[in-house]
PDB file of C-alpha atoms in Angstrom:
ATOM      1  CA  UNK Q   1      90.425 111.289  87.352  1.00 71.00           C
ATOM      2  CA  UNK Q   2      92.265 109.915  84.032  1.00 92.00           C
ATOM      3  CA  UNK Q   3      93.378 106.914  84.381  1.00 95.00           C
ATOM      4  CA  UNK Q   4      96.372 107.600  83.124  1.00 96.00           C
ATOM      5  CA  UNK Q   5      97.259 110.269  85.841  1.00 96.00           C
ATOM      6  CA  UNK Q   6      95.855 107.594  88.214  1.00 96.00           C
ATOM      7  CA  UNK Q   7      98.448 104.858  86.911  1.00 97.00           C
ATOM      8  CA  UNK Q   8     100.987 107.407  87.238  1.00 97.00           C
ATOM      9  CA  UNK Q   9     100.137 108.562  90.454  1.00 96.00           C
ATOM     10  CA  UNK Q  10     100.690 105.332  91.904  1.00 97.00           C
ATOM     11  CA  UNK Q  11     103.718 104.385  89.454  1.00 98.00           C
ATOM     12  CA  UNK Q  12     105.458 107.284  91.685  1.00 97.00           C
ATOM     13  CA  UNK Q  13     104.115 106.330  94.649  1.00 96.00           C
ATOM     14  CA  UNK Q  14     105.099 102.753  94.499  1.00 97.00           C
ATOM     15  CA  UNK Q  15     108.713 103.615  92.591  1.00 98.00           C
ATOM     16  CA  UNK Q  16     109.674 106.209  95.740  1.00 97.00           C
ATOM     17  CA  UNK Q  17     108.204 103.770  98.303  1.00 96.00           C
ATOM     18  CA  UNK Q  18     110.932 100.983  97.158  1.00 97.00           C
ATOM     19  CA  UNK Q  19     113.459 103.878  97.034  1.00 97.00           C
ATOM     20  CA  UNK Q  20     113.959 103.741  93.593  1.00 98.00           C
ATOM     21  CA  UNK Q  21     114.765 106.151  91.260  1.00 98.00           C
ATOM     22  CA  UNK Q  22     113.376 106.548  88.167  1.00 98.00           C
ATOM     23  CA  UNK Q  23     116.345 105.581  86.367  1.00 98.00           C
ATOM     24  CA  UNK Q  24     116.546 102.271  88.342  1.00 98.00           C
ATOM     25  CA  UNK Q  25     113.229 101.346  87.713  1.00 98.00           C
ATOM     26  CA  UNK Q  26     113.970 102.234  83.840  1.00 98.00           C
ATOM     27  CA  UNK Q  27     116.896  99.760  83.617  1.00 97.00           C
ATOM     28  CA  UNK Q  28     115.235  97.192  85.740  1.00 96.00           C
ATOM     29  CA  UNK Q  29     112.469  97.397  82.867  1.00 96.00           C
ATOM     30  CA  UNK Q  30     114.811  97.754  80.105  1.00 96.00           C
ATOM     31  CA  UNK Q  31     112.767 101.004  78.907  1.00 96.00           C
ATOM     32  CA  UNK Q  32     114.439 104.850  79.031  1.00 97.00           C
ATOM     33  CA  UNK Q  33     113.905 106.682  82.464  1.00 97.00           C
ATOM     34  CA  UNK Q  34     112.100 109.416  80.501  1.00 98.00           C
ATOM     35  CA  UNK Q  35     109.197 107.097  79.400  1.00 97.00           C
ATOM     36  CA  UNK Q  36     109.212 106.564  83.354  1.00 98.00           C
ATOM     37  CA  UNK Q  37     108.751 109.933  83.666  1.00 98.00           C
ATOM     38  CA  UNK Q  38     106.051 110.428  80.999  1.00 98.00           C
ATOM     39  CA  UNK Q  39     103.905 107.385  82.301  1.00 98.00           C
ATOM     40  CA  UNK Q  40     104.103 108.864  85.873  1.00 98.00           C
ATOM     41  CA  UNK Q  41     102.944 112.467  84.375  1.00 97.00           C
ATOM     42  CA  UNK Q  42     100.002 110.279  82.632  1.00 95.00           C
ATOM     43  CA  UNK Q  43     101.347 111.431  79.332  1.00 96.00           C
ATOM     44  CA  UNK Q  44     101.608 107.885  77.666  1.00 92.00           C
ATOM     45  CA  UNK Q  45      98.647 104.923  77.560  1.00 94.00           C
ATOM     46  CA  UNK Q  46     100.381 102.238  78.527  1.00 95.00           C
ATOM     47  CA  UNK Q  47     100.126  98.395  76.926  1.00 96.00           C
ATOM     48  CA  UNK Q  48      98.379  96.199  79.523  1.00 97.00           C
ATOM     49  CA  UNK Q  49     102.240  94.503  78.912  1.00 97.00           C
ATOM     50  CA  UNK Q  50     103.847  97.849  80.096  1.00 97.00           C
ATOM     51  CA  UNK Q  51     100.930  98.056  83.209  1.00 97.00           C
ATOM     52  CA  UNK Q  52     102.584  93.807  83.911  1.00 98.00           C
ATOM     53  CA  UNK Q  53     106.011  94.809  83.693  1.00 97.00           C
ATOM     54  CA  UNK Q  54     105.564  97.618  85.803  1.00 98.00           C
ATOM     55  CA  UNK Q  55     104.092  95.455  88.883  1.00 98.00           C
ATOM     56  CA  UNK Q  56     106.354  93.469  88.279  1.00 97.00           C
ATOM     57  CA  UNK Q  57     109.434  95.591  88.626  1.00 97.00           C
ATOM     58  CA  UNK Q  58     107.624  97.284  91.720  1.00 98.00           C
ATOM     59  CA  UNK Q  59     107.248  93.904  93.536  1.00 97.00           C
ATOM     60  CA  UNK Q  60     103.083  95.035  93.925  1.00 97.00           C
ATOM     61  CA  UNK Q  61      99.609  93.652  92.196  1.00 97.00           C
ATOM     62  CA  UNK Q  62      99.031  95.347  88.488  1.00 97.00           C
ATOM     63  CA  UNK Q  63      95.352  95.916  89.903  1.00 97.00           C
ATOM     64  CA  UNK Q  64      96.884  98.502  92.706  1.00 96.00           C
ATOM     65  CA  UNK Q  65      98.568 100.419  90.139  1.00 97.00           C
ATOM     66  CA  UNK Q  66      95.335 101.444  88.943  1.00 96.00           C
ATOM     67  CA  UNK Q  67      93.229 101.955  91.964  1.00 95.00           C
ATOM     68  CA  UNK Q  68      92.297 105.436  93.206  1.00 89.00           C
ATOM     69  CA  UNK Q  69      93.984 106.557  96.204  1.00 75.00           C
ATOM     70  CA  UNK Q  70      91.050 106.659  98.771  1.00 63.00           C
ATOM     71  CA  UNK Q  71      89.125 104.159  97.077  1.00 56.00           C
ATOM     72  CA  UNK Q  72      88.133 100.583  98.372  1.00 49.00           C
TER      73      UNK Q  72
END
């Protein structure tokens, strides 16, 4: 799988599991809620910077954000 779909795979997953929309997560990163929704179609390569501020808005590890689902 593309990483990128990966990333934004689990950008969704995390973002929904903290019940947050995308526009919440977009102003809690000072970024527009459509590049929310282009990094969780896997339409953007994201800055190892974006990948940090992600976790970090998400309250999880940058590393989980880019594991496959189903792997160890």
């Amino acid at each position: 799988m593309d990483i990128r779909h990966t990333f934004g795979n689990n950008l969704k997953h995390y973002r929904t599991q903290a019940n947050m929309s995308q526009a919440a997560l977009a102003v809690k990163m000072g970024i527009d809620r459509a590049h929310v929704s282009a990094m969780e179609r896997g339409q953007q390569n994201v800055t190892i910077v974006t990948l940090w501020h992600v976790a970090q808005a998400l309250d999880v590890e940058p590393a989980v954000l880019l594991k496959e689902i189903g792997s160890s």
